[in-house]
Amino acid sequence: MPRPTKGARLGGGPSHEPLLLAGLARELFQYGRITTTEAKARRLRPLAEKLITKAKKGDIHNRRLVRKTITDVSVLHTLFTEIAPRYENRPGGYTRITKIMPRRGDNAPMAVIELVEALTVAQTAVGEAEAATKRSAKDAEAAAAPVAEETAAAEAPADAAPADEAEQA
């Protein structure tokens, strides 16, 4: 049996917490951004990112695992057909939490959690250019190493060569 998290349960019991987070995740995937308390947003972020990662894989097993949490079939379809392909080349970090003004009634810290946009063409090009620069730097180091050995051998004293010939004789 899974152990419940210690501390506050987001305004309910341990059995209510996963249902509350599932509802928040459903709304996040349906609308793209939601306004909630900061504590709920921080607890929602890892769940939402895991669900998107499973949706990126796209096989039937992962669809069934996500279906346990997201019970609305239309939102599930949106997650697998629209949201997951957006983040195909992104290794993680699908959500962003932005703090906003406190709530008027009880002064609770509020936040907006939203899905970040997919990598643009310019961001992808910058990433590829940085990777190419790193590769060329490594290639330059690898090419410089044999050249350094050759120059070290060429700078060796002239006395060393006859000594080698004497050893062979």
mmCIF file with all atom_site columns, C-alpha atoms in Angstrom:
data_model
loop_
_atom_site.group_PDB
_atom_site.id
_atom_site.type_symbol
_atom_site.label_atom_id
_atom_site.label_alt_id
_atom_site.label_comp_id
_atom_site.label_asym_id
_atom_site.label_entity_id
_atom_site.label_seq_id
_atom_site.pdbx_PDB_ins_code
_atom_site.Cartn_x
_atom_site.Cartn_y
_atom_site.Cartn_z
_atom_site.occupancy
_atom_site.B_iso_or_equiv
_atom_site.pdbx_formal_charge
_atom_site.auth_seq_id
_atom_site.auth_comp_id
_atom_site.auth_asym_id
_atom_site.auth_atom_id
_atom_site.pdbx_PDB_model_num
ATOM 1   C CA . MET A 1 1   ? 0.000   0.000  0.000   1.00 0.00 ? 1   MET A CA 1
ATOM 2   C CA . PRO A 1 2   ? 1.419   3.408  -0.914  1.00 0.00 ? 2   PRO A CA 1
ATOM 3   C CA . ARG A 1 3   ? 2.418   5.577  1.980   1.00 0.00 ? 3   ARG A CA 1
ATOM 4   C CA . PRO A 1 4   ? 0.626   8.932  2.050   1.00 0.00 ? 4   PRO A CA 1
ATOM 5   C CA . THR A 1 5   ? 2.711   12.060 2.080   1.00 0.00 ? 5   THR A CA 1
ATOM 6   C CA . LYS A 1 6   ? 3.423   13.617 5.431   1.00 0.00 ? 6   LYS A CA 1
ATOM 7   C CA . GLY A 1 7   ? 2.076   16.989 6.365   1.00 0.00 ? 7   GLY A CA 1
ATOM 8   C CA . ALA A 1 8   ? -0.938  18.861 5.085   1.00 0.00 ? 8   ALA A CA 1
ATOM 9   C CA . ARG A 1 9   ? -3.214  17.080 2.642   1.00 0.00 ? 9   ARG A CA 1
ATOM 10  C CA . LEU A 1 10  ? -4.293  20.107 0.602   1.00 0.00 ? 10  LEU A CA 1
ATOM 11  C CA . GLY A 1 11  ? -7.508  20.627 2.526   1.00 0.00 ? 11  GLY A CA 1
ATOM 12  C CA . GLY A 1 12  ? -8.704  17.029 2.706   1.00 0.00 ? 12  GLY A CA 1
ATOM 13  C CA . GLY A 1 13  ? -7.834  13.520 3.744   1.00 0.00 ? 13  GLY A CA 1
ATOM 14  C CA . PRO A 1 14  ? -5.318  11.195 2.122   1.00 0.00 ? 14  PRO A CA 1
ATOM 15  C CA . SER A 1 15  ? -7.952  9.588  -0.111  1.00 0.00 ? 15  SER A CA 1
ATOM 16  C CA . HIS A 1 16  ? -9.124  13.001 -1.327  1.00 0.00 ? 16  HIS A CA 1
ATOM 17  C CA . GLU A 1 17  ? -5.676  14.242 -2.367  1.00 0.00 ? 17  GLU A CA 1
ATOM 18  C CA . PRO A 1 18  ? -5.128  12.107 -5.504  1.00 0.00 ? 18  PRO A CA 1
ATOM 19  C CA . LEU A 1 19  ? -8.653  12.921 -6.662  1.00 0.00 ? 19  LEU A CA 1
ATOM 20  C CA . LEU A 1 20  ? -8.029  16.637 -6.181  1.00 0.00 ? 20  LEU A CA 1
ATOM 21  C CA . LEU A 1 21  ? -4.730  16.469 -8.093  1.00 0.00 ? 21  LEU A CA 1
ATOM 22  C CA . ALA A 1 22  ? -6.361  14.435 -10.875 1.00 0.00 ? 22  ALA A CA 1
ATOM 23  C CA . GLY A 1 23  ? -9.030  17.093 -11.244 1.00 0.00 ? 23  GLY A CA 1
ATOM 24  C CA . LEU A 1 24  ? -6.410  19.843 -11.381 1.00 0.00 ? 24  LEU A CA 1
ATOM 25  C CA . ALA A 1 25  ? -4.437  17.892 -14.011 1.00 0.00 ? 25  ALA A CA 1
ATOM 26  C CA . ARG A 1 26  ? -7.589  17.387 -16.089 1.00 0.00 ? 26  ARG A CA 1
ATOM 27  C CA . GLU A 1 27  ? -8.308  21.135 -15.999 1.00 0.00 ? 27  GLU A CA 1
ATOM 28  C CA . LEU A 1 28  ? -4.680  21.964 -16.840 1.00 0.00 ? 28  LEU A CA 1
ATOM 29  C CA . PHE A 1 29  ? -4.744  19.745 -19.926 1.00 0.00 ? 29  PHE A CA 1
ATOM 30  C CA . GLN A 1 30  ? -8.165  21.005 -20.944 1.00 0.00 ? 30  GLN A CA 1
ATOM 31  C CA . TYR A 1 31  ? -7.483  24.746 -20.670 1.00 0.00 ? 31  TYR A CA 1
ATOM 32  C CA . GLY A 1 32  ? -3.669  24.947 -20.845 1.00 0.00 ? 32  GLY A CA 1
ATOM 33  C CA . ARG A 1 33  ? -3.424  27.161 -17.731 1.00 0.00 ? 33  ARG A CA 1
ATOM 34  C CA . ILE A 1 34  ? -5.187  27.282 -14.391 1.00 0.00 ? 34  ILE A CA 1
ATOM 35  C CA . THR A 1 35  ? -5.077  29.563 -11.359 1.00 0.00 ? 35  THR A CA 1
ATOM 36  C CA . THR A 1 36  ? -4.794  27.783 -8.028  1.00 0.00 ? 36  THR A CA 1
ATOM 37  C CA . THR A 1 37  ? -2.990  28.048 -4.731  1.00 0.00 ? 37  THR A CA 1
ATOM 38  C CA . GLU A 1 38  ? 0.777   27.861 -4.793  1.00 0.00 ? 38  GLU A CA 1
ATOM 39  C CA . ALA A 1 39  ? 0.831   24.657 -2.721  1.00 0.00 ? 39  ALA A CA 1
ATOM 40  C CA . LYS A 1 40  ? -1.555  22.885 -5.097  1.00 0.00 ? 40  LYS A CA 1
ATOM 41  C CA . ALA A 1 41  ? 0.431   24.080 -8.120  1.00 0.00 ? 41  ALA A CA 1
ATOM 42  C CA . ARG A 1 42  ? 3.668   22.736 -6.631  1.00 0.00 ? 42  ARG A CA 1
ATOM 43  C CA . ARG A 1 43  ? 2.044   19.361 -5.954  1.00 0.00 ? 43  ARG A CA 1
ATOM 44  C CA . LEU A 1 44  ? 0.444   19.262 -9.407  1.00 0.00 ? 44  LEU A CA 1
ATOM 45  C CA . ARG A 1 45  ? 3.618   19.931 -11.404 1.00 0.00 ? 45  ARG A CA 1
ATOM 46  C CA . PRO A 1 46  ? 5.321   16.498 -10.991 1.00 0.00 ? 46  PRO A CA 1
ATOM 47  C CA . LEU A 1 47  ? 2.067   14.657 -11.683 1.00 0.00 ? 47  LEU A CA 1
ATOM 48  C CA . ALA A 1 48  ? 1.359   16.652 -14.851 1.00 0.00 ? 48  ALA A CA 1
ATOM 49  C CA . GLU A 1 49  ? 4.908   16.193 -16.148 1.00 0.00 ? 49  GLU A CA 1
ATOM 50  C CA . LYS A 1 50  ? 4.781   12.430 -15.584 1.00 0.00 ? 50  LYS A CA 1
ATOM 51  C CA . LEU A 1 51  ? 1.462   12.206 -17.408 1.00 0.00 ? 51  LEU A CA 1
ATOM 52  C CA . ILE A 1 52  ? 2.831   14.152 -20.390 1.00 0.00 ? 52  ILE A CA 1
ATOM 53  C CA . THR A 1 53  ? 5.917   11.920 -20.494 1.00 0.00 ? 53  THR A CA 1
ATOM 54  C CA . LYS A 1 54  ? 3.690   8.845  -20.580 1.00 0.00 ? 54  LYS A CA 1
ATOM 55  C CA . ALA A 1 55  ? 1.568   10.446 -23.294 1.00 0.00 ? 55  ALA A CA 1
ATOM 56  C CA . LYS A 1 56  ? 4.708   11.099 -25.365 1.00 0.00 ? 56  LYS A CA 1
ATOM 57  C CA . LYS A 1 57  ? 5.392   7.347  -25.434 1.00 0.00 ? 57  LYS A CA 1
ATOM 58  C CA . GLY A 1 58  ? 1.875   6.873  -26.775 1.00 0.00 ? 58  GLY A CA 1
ATOM 59  C CA . ASP A 1 59  ? 1.521   3.081  -26.532 1.00 0.00 ? 59  ASP A CA 1
ATOM 60  C CA . ILE A 1 60  ? -1.578  1.354  -25.165 1.00 0.00 ? 60  ILE A CA 1
ATOM 61  C CA . HIS A 1 61  ? 0.037   0.547  -21.819 1.00 0.00 ? 61  HIS A CA 1
ATOM 62  C CA . ASN A 1 62  ? 0.848   4.192  -21.098 1.00 0.00 ? 62  ASN A CA 1
ATOM 63  C CA . ARG A 1 63  ? -2.597  5.251  -22.343 1.00 0.00 ? 63  ARG A CA 1
ATOM 64  C CA . ARG A 1 64  ? -4.166  2.950  -19.774 1.00 0.00 ? 64  ARG A CA 1
ATOM 65  C CA . LEU A 1 65  ? -1.887  4.247  -17.019 1.00 0.00 ? 65  LEU A CA 1
ATOM 66  C CA . VAL A 1 66  ? -2.838  7.849  -17.814 1.00 0.00 ? 66  VAL A CA 1
ATOM 67  C CA . ARG A 1 67  ? -6.509  6.822  -18.006 1.00 0.00 ? 67  ARG A CA 1
ATOM 68  C CA . LYS A 1 68  ? -6.340  5.876  -14.313 1.00 0.00 ? 68  LYS A CA 1
ATOM 69  C CA . THR A 1 69  ? -5.710  9.537  -13.480 1.00 0.00 ? 69  THR A CA 1
ATOM 70  C CA . ILE A 1 70  ? -7.442  11.417 -16.320 1.00 0.00 ? 70  ILE A CA 1
ATOM 71  C CA . THR A 1 71  ? -10.881 9.829  -16.548 1.00 0.00 ? 71  THR A CA 1
ATOM 72  C CA . ASP A 1 72  ? -12.352 12.317 -19.050 1.00 0.00 ? 72  ASP A CA 1
ATOM 73  C CA . VAL A 1 73  ? -11.940 10.668 -22.453 1.00 0.00 ? 73  VAL A CA 1
ATOM 74  C CA . SER A 1 74  ? -11.981 13.931 -24.430 1.00 0.00 ? 74  SER A CA 1
ATOM 75  C CA . VAL A 1 75  ? -9.174  15.393 -22.304 1.00 0.00 ? 75  VAL A CA 1
ATOM 76  C CA . LEU A 1 76  ? -7.255  12.112 -22.605 1.00 0.00 ? 76  LEU A CA 1
ATOM 77  C CA . HIS A 1 77  ? -7.586  12.301 -26.391 1.00 0.00 ? 77  HIS A CA 1
ATOM 78  C CA . THR A 1 78  ? -6.391  15.928 -26.348 1.00 0.00 ? 78  THR A CA 1
ATOM 79  C CA . LEU A 1 79  ? -3.395  14.965 -24.210 1.00 0.00 ? 79  LEU A CA 1
ATOM 80  C CA . PHE A 1 80  ? -2.304  12.176 -26.544 1.00 0.00 ? 80  PHE A CA 1
ATOM 81  C CA . THR A 1 81  ? -3.057  13.830 -29.901 1.00 0.00 ? 81  THR A CA 1
ATOM 82  C CA . GLU A 1 82  ? -2.277  17.518 -29.319 1.00 0.00 ? 82  GLU A CA 1
ATOM 83  C CA . ILE A 1 83  ? -0.258  18.104 -26.162 1.00 0.00 ? 83  ILE A CA 1
ATOM 84  C CA . ALA A 1 84  ? 2.217   15.193 -26.277 1.00 0.00 ? 84  ALA A CA 1
ATOM 85  C CA . PRO A 1 85  ? 3.330   15.762 -29.913 1.00 0.00 ? 85  PRO A CA 1
ATOM 86  C CA . ARG A 1 86  ? 4.067   19.419 -29.043 1.00 0.00 ? 86  ARG A CA 1
ATOM 87  C CA . TYR A 1 87  ? 6.751   18.277 -26.599 1.00 0.00 ? 87  TYR A CA 1
ATOM 88  C CA . GLU A 1 88  ? 8.223   15.495 -28.742 1.00 0.00 ? 88  GLU A CA 1
ATOM 89  C CA . ASN A 1 89  ? 11.745  16.993 -28.766 1.00 0.00 ? 89  ASN A CA 1
ATOM 90  C CA . ARG A 1 90  ? 11.616  18.446 -25.253 1.00 0.00 ? 90  ARG A CA 1
ATOM 91  C CA . PRO A 1 91  ? 13.237  16.333 -22.500 1.00 0.00 ? 91  PRO A CA 1
ATOM 92  C CA . GLY A 1 92  ? 11.124  17.765 -19.670 1.00 0.00 ? 92  GLY A CA 1
ATOM 93  C CA . GLY A 1 93  ? 9.941   21.005 -18.106 1.00 0.00 ? 93  GLY A CA 1
ATOM 94  C CA . TYR A 1 94  ? 6.491   21.053 -19.671 1.00 0.00 ? 94  TYR A CA 1
ATOM 95  C CA . THR A 1 95  ? 4.901   23.312 -17.039 1.00 0.00 ? 95  THR A CA 1
ATOM 96  C CA . ARG A 1 96  ? 5.600   26.759 -15.610 1.00 0.00 ? 96  ARG A CA 1
ATOM 97  C CA . ILE A 1 97  ? 4.455   28.121 -12.249 1.00 0.00 ? 97  ILE A CA 1
ATOM 98  C CA . THR A 1 98  ? 4.088   31.897 -11.933 1.00 0.00 ? 98  THR A CA 1
ATOM 99  C CA . LYS A 1 99  ? 3.227   33.475 -8.596  1.00 0.00 ? 99  LYS A CA 1
ATOM 100 C CA . ILE A 1 100 ? 0.469   36.089 -8.598  1.00 0.00 ? 100 ILE A CA 1
ATOM 101 C CA . MET A 1 101 ? -1.233  38.292 -6.016  1.00 0.00 ? 101 MET A CA 1
ATOM 102 C CA . PRO A 1 102 ? -2.670  36.639 -2.884  1.00 0.00 ? 102 PRO A CA 1
ATOM 103 C CA . ARG A 1 103 ? -6.333  35.700 -2.798  1.00 0.00 ? 103 ARG A CA 1
ATOM 104 C CA . ARG A 1 104 ? -8.595  38.426 -1.427  1.00 0.00 ? 104 ARG A CA 1
ATOM 105 C CA . GLY A 1 105 ? -10.646 36.352 0.985   1.00 0.00 ? 105 GLY A CA 1
ATOM 106 C CA . ASP A 1 106 ? -7.974  34.562 2.997   1.00 0.00 ? 106 ASP A CA 1
ATOM 107 C CA . ASN A 1 107 ? -4.701  36.004 1.653   1.00 0.00 ? 107 ASN A CA 1
ATOM 108 C CA . ALA A 1 108 ? -3.635  32.558 0.379   1.00 0.00 ? 108 ALA A CA 1
ATOM 109 C CA . PRO A 1 109 ? -0.622  32.674 -1.979  1.00 0.00 ? 109 PRO A CA 1
ATOM 110 C CA . MET A 1 110 ? -1.886  32.099 -5.508  1.00 0.00 ? 110 MET A CA 1
ATOM 111 C CA . ALA A 1 111 ? -0.111  30.901 -8.628  1.00 0.00 ? 111 ALA A CA 1
ATOM 112 C CA . VAL A 1 112 ? -0.785  30.227 -12.292 1.00 0.00 ? 112 VAL A CA 1
ATOM 113 C CA . ILE A 1 113 ? 0.386   26.878 -13.616 1.00 0.00 ? 113 ILE A CA 1
ATOM 114 C CA . GLU A 1 114 ? 0.510   26.603 -17.381 1.00 0.00 ? 114 GLU A CA 1
ATOM 115 C CA . LEU A 1 115 ? 1.840   24.416 -20.140 1.00 0.00 ? 115 LEU A CA 1
ATOM 116 C CA . VAL A 1 116 ? 4.877   25.989 -21.778 1.00 0.00 ? 116 VAL A CA 1
ATOM 117 C CA . GLU A 1 117 ? 4.967   26.382 -25.512 1.00 0.00 ? 117 GLU A CA 1
ATOM 118 C CA . ALA A 1 118 ? 6.866   23.847 -27.563 1.00 0.00 ? 118 ALA A CA 1
ATOM 119 C CA . LEU A 1 119 ? 10.372  24.714 -28.683 1.00 0.00 ? 119 LEU A CA 1
ATOM 120 C CA . THR A 1 120 ? 10.225  27.198 -31.536 1.00 0.00 ? 120 THR A CA 1
ATOM 121 C CA . VAL A 1 121 ? 12.238  26.803 -34.699 1.00 0.00 ? 121 VAL A CA 1
ATOM 122 C CA . ALA A 1 122 ? 14.697  29.459 -33.508 1.00 0.00 ? 122 ALA A CA 1
ATOM 123 C CA . GLN A 1 123 ? 15.216  27.747 -30.134 1.00 0.00 ? 123 GLN A CA 1
ATOM 124 C CA . THR A 1 124 ? 15.756  24.414 -31.868 1.00 0.00 ? 124 THR A CA 1
ATOM 125 C CA . ALA A 1 125 ? 18.276  26.000 -34.251 1.00 0.00 ? 125 ALA A CA 1
ATOM 126 C CA . VAL A 1 126 ? 20.141  27.593 -31.341 1.00 0.00 ? 126 VAL A CA 1
ATOM 127 C CA . GLY A 1 127 ? 20.295  24.228 -29.563 1.00 0.00 ? 127 GLY A CA 1
ATOM 128 C CA . GLU A 1 128 ? 21.601  22.508 -32.685 1.00 0.00 ? 128 GLU A CA 1
ATOM 129 C CA . ALA A 1 129 ? 24.203  25.257 -33.209 1.00 0.00 ? 129 ALA A CA 1
ATOM 130 C CA . GLU A 1 130 ? 25.430  24.927 -29.618 1.00 0.00 ? 130 GLU A CA 1
ATOM 131 C CA . ALA A 1 131 ? 25.707  21.160 -30.016 1.00 0.00 ? 131 ALA A CA 1
ATOM 132 C CA . ALA A 1 132 ? 27.651  21.592 -33.266 1.00 0.00 ? 132 ALA A CA 1
ATOM 133 C CA . THR A 1 133 ? 30.007  24.062 -31.579 1.00 0.00 ? 133 THR A CA 1
ATOM 134 C CA . LYS A 1 134 ? 30.690  21.602 -28.773 1.00 0.00 ? 134 LYS A CA 1
ATOM 135 C CA . ARG A 1 135 ? 31.303  18.810 -31.282 1.00 0.00 ? 135 ARG A CA 1
ATOM 136 C CA . SER A 1 136 ? 33.717  20.941 -33.318 1.00 0.00 ? 136 SER A CA 1
ATOM 137 C CA . ALA A 1 137 ? 35.592  21.926 -30.149 1.00 0.00 ? 137 ALA A CA 1
ATOM 138 C CA . LYS A 1 138 ? 36.000  18.261 -29.223 1.00 0.00 ? 138 LYS A CA 1
ATOM 139 C CA . ASP A 1 139 ? 37.116  17.439 -32.773 1.00 0.00 ? 139 ASP A CA 1
ATOM 140 C CA . ALA A 1 140 ? 39.651  20.275 -32.660 1.00 0.00 ? 140 ALA A CA 1
ATOM 141 C CA . GLU A 1 141 ? 41.036  18.955 -29.351 1.00 0.00 ? 141 GLU A CA 1
ATOM 142 C CA . ALA A 1 142 ? 41.249  15.443 -30.756 1.00 0.00 ? 142 ALA A CA 1
ATOM 143 C CA . ALA A 1 143 ? 43.047  16.703 -33.871 1.00 0.00 ? 143 ALA A CA 1
ATOM 144 C CA . ALA A 1 144 ? 45.409  18.839 -31.815 1.00 0.00 ? 144 ALA A CA 1
ATOM 145 C CA . ALA A 1 145 ? 46.526  15.943 -29.608 1.00 0.00 ? 145 ALA A CA 1
ATOM 146 C CA . PRO A 1 146 ? 48.319  13.937 -32.392 1.00 0.00 ? 146 PRO A CA 1
ATOM 147 C CA . VAL A 1 147 ? 49.853  17.141 -33.772 1.00 0.00 ? 147 VAL A CA 1
ATOM 148 C CA . ALA A 1 148 ? 51.259  17.928 -30.320 1.00 0.00 ? 148 ALA A CA 1
ATOM 149 C CA . GLU A 1 149 ? 52.784  14.449 -30.113 1.00 0.00 ? 149 GLU A CA 1
ATOM 150 C CA . GLU A 1 150 ? 54.391  14.861 -33.559 1.00 0.00 ? 150 GLU A CA 1
ATOM 151 C CA . THR A 1 151 ? 55.873  18.226 -32.626 1.00 0.00 ? 151 THR A CA 1
ATOM 152 C CA . ALA A 1 152 ? 57.191  16.784 -29.381 1.00 0.00 ? 152 ALA A CA 1
ATOM 153 C CA . ALA A 1 153 ? 58.852  13.950 -31.312 1.00 0.00 ? 153 ALA A CA 1
ATOM 154 C CA . ALA A 1 154 ? 60.310  16.409 -33.857 1.00 0.00 ? 154 ALA A CA 1
ATOM 155 C CA . GLU A 1 155 ? 61.727  18.581 -31.081 1.00 0.00 ? 155 GLU A CA 1
ATOM 156 C CA . ALA A 1 156 ? 63.552  15.641 -29.507 1.00 0.00 ? 156 ALA A CA 1
ATOM 157 C CA . PRO A 1 157 ? 67.350  16.029 -29.480 1.00 0.00 ? 157 PRO A CA 1
ATOM 158 C CA . ALA A 1 158 ? 69.307  14.684 -32.428 1.00 0.00 ? 158 ALA A CA 1
ATOM 159 C CA . ASP A 1 159 ? 71.398  12.466 -30.110 1.00 0.00 ? 159 ASP A CA 1
ATOM 160 C CA . ALA A 1 160 ? 68.370  10.279 -29.379 1.00 0.00 ? 160 ALA A CA 1
ATOM 161 C CA . ALA A 1 161 ? 68.088  8.917  -32.912 1.00 0.00 ? 161 ALA A CA 1
ATOM 162 C CA . PRO A 1 162 ? 71.630  7.434  -33.113 1.00 0.00 ? 162 PRO A CA 1
ATOM 163 C CA . ALA A 1 163 ? 71.194  5.895  -29.684 1.00 0.00 ? 163 ALA A CA 1
ATOM 164 C CA . ASP A 1 164 ? 68.135  4.020  -30.941 1.00 0.00 ? 164 ASP A CA 1
ATOM 165 C CA . GLU A 1 165 ? 70.073  2.767  -33.940 1.00 0.00 ? 165 GLU A CA 1
ATOM 166 C CA . ALA A 1 166 ? 72.892  1.626  -31.663 1.00 0.00 ? 166 ALA A CA 1
ATOM 167 C CA . GLU A 1 167 ? 70.464  -0.388 -29.558 1.00 0.00 ? 167 GLU A CA 1
ATOM 168 C CA . GLN A 1 168 ? 69.102  -2.120 -32.643 1.00 0.00 ? 168 GLN A CA 1
ATOM 169 C CA . ALA A 1 169 ? 72.625  -3.072 -33.851 1.00 0.00 ? 169 ALA A CA 1
#
